Amino acid sequence: MNDPVLAGVFLRLVVRTLAVEEATLTQRQAMCGPLVTGMGFSSEDASQLVEETLEAKHPSRFVDQELRALAARFGEPVAQELRDGVANEMDLATFGSEYGAKHALRLLDTMFAVSAAAASAPNTSEGLRPTTRRRLGHAAHELRIDEVLVSALVQKYDVRFSSGALSFPISGDRVLIGRATACPVSLPDPQVAIRHAELVLQDGVWRIIDLGSGRPTVVNGVPVTSAPLDVHSTIQVGPFSLQIHPDENRVSAIGARSFSTLSVRHLTRTIGDTSLLDDVSFSVFSGEVVAVVGPSGAGKTTLLNAINGITPADSGSVLLDGHDFHRQLALDRTLVGIVSQDDLVNPELTVSESLRYSAQLRLSSDTSSETIAQEVERVSRELDIQDIADSRVGDTLRRGISGGQRKRVNLGQELISQSTRILFLDEPTSGLDPRASQDIIRLVRQLADAGRLVFLVTHDLTPEVIAQVDHLLVLTAGGRLSFFGPPAEANRWFEVPTPDAIFNRLAERPAKTWGDEYREGDIAQKYVQAREELLTLDGVDRANSDEHTKVRHSTWRQTQTLTARYTRVKMRDRMGMLVLALQPPILALIMVVVFPAPTAPFLFMLALTALWFGMSASVRELISAATIFRRERMVGVKLLPYLASEVLLLGTLIAAQCIALVVLPFYAVGLQDYGFDLLTLTGVCVLTGWVGMSMGLLVSSSWNSSEAAVGTLPLLLIPQITFSSIMVSVRDMGVLAKALTWATVQRYTFDAVIKCGDELAVPSYTGDWQHQPINGSLWQLGLKFTDAADDRGFDLPHLVAIMAGFIILFSIGTLIQINRKSQIR
């Protein structure tokens, strides 16, 4: 419903604040717009209200400067009469408080539109003048609209922004660059410091000098404190790219910022009666760094996981530019980059290899090799790691690049896709020395200045960190939002001298009290409610977040990439590979020494060793790679390619071990003389090794620690020996033991190895070895069902099928376990 009182106050504030005397047609239209679109008036009624406001002889048309001039000319009584009328008129601060953030932002938007209409008149194409920007900035302050929204409106209405370029004349030998309107090069954006940098002419050469604001000044991609410039130098200040043109005595600036908005609305999550998130709402813009702080257990990780879709909240919504963010993530997980506190990067790989494999997994399957190489080069340049591209990453046990450089590589994996717009960083400076910490936090600032939105979970609130942060998001117990806003505002709100003292203040009052007071205060209106209204304004530059299409990930390409990476990692573990290579000849030699003829115990050890090869080689593999896979699954890596890469390489290595295990003793013990076929026996042993591998992978997928997985091996291996028939004949076992033999893998593998030949060796009374048909041994072991001469129990094809069935069964179980532990809920 339209409200004439609101409309009248709204229009009078516009006229009074801007001192509009003779409004142009464009200005009248600018004033009519919000009455029609925001207040429900018809175009005719809106025009009538505008005309009445402009024609009214009302003291609200006078500003303070004019009242002082009237007093000087006509006397104080006349001025006092007018001053009394002005005093009874609603001011901007009262309007914002009474009508709320929605109408306050609409009012400011209208003031910008009216000012821009005046600036678009003939001979005023230079855009909003500094005096106009100052007046509008003062109005924004009174209305409690934060600077980012003012910057959005400047960009919306200044013709220089809409053309994509700014140009500033320079004179003298010192030119100040900053956000202040008094600066010769005035860049209206909060990412630019009030006094950011200075251009100094020395001996005919221009030099840029950073003024120590904490925000980086970047020349040709490198942060500097001072650097010489030429006509080809590119200076990055906040979201602006500057170039100096000495011959033309001017500085050009390009790079209007995109105000892409991430809105978190009423997120709530509970477990039983315990609150993890309590109605959390805030909005942030691209280009901002948000430090998420609070005591342990306050819900910092829960909040970020609710935003990035890992663990969505019970209720509430997350919107990117007004569209469901989680739906967009379902189409393209590369929108977000998540960097955990631990460095999730293979230590055996080089820096360039890590980035290349990450690109192959994250980018669409139709991305060419040339494009991948270009993206790797771009990220290396952006993170300044080109000089270590061929260096091994390493870790705490294996020497490689430094801790700070590992953080950069870890971050680079998330930036390999240019669609990454939001970064979640968990304690990125933990474990680093002060110099490396400052380098990382400055790098984070540069990434934000390039247009990304960064959430930074940290307990480090030192001045070096705070200087790079746009907003503090303070959570207290129960997931209550107790503050969101600039660090300087946080100091005033919590009544502390520096942000690091906030933690002490939080303990002085209940968390609910902090949360309730913040929600009801002016700061929440300024930095939460008013920001949400930016989404309702037309003409603000945003990314097309509603145009995402499903990123295609080829199962075959992922399998190739993961297998190639796993192979490279495995081959560089030289000691591990040496152990795998030595196992077959050493164990084969032991068996030849102990068993001079192919007896049943010899064949049992052959089958058991093959089973052991598979189990021991695989039992820790999925645990060591679990954290990396969980992160990569969030960007589209599928379960089947991941497991297939493990199976392909491990299966190949285990097959090689089993082949060596069989070939070495085959002729030494004379297996060919007992009717054994080398190819058949080798195939059965390889299949046995694969059964062991599938068992090991299932164990590996079920535990979170290598110690637990290795400790499980005896619990699996000893029953294989006990129930396999080698110690006690199946026929002589009790009912329960007989039942367990049917589920014992080694029973079938041992049986299959025996049936690869026709005879077995048995000792004679004279000490010689005699040949005995395998039926006798099968009867003694209980592996045949009757005493009939033609009964041999399961034949070899059936045993092979049973073993293959075990592989399939264990593999399905492994997939279920991997999915359970890594799925994004």
Short mmCIF file of C-alpha atoms in Angstrom, two decimals, residues 1 30 35 46 63 67 71 211 254 395 441 458-459 506 519-520 536 539 572 644 716 791 815:
data_model
loop_
_atom_site.label_atom_id
_atom_site.label_comp_id
_atom_site.label_asym_id
_atom_site.label_seq_id
_atom_site.Cartn_x
_atom_site.Cartn_y
_atom_site.Cartn_z
CA MET A 1 0.00 0.00 0.00
CA ALA A 30 14.66 9.74 -10.88
CA LEU A 35 7.58 5.91 -5.51
CA ALA A 46 4.13 9.94 -8.12
CA VAL A 63 20.62 23.54 4.09
CA LEU A 67 20.52 29.46 6.61
CA ALA A 71 21.00 35.36 8.65
CA LEU A 211 51.91 4.33 2.44
CA ILE A 254 40.24 0.35 -15.07
CA ASP A 395 56.28 -32.80 4.26
CA ILE A 441 47.62 -13.14 4.72
CA THR A 458 41.51 -17.56 12.49
CA HIS A 459 42.53 -16.96 16.06
CA LEU A 506 32.88 -12.49 25.40
CA ARG A 519 20.53 -8.15 16.39
CA GLU A 520 18.59 -5.23 17.86
CA THR A 536 16.70 -5.41 -4.78
CA GLY A 539 21.80 -1.61 -12.16
CA ARG A 572 58.66 -42.13 -5.88
CA ALA A 644 39.59 -47.92 -9.89
CA LEU A 716 41.74 -61.54 9.49
CA ASP A 791 34.40 -86.58 -6.14
CA LEU A 815 32.55 -48.35 -2.13
#
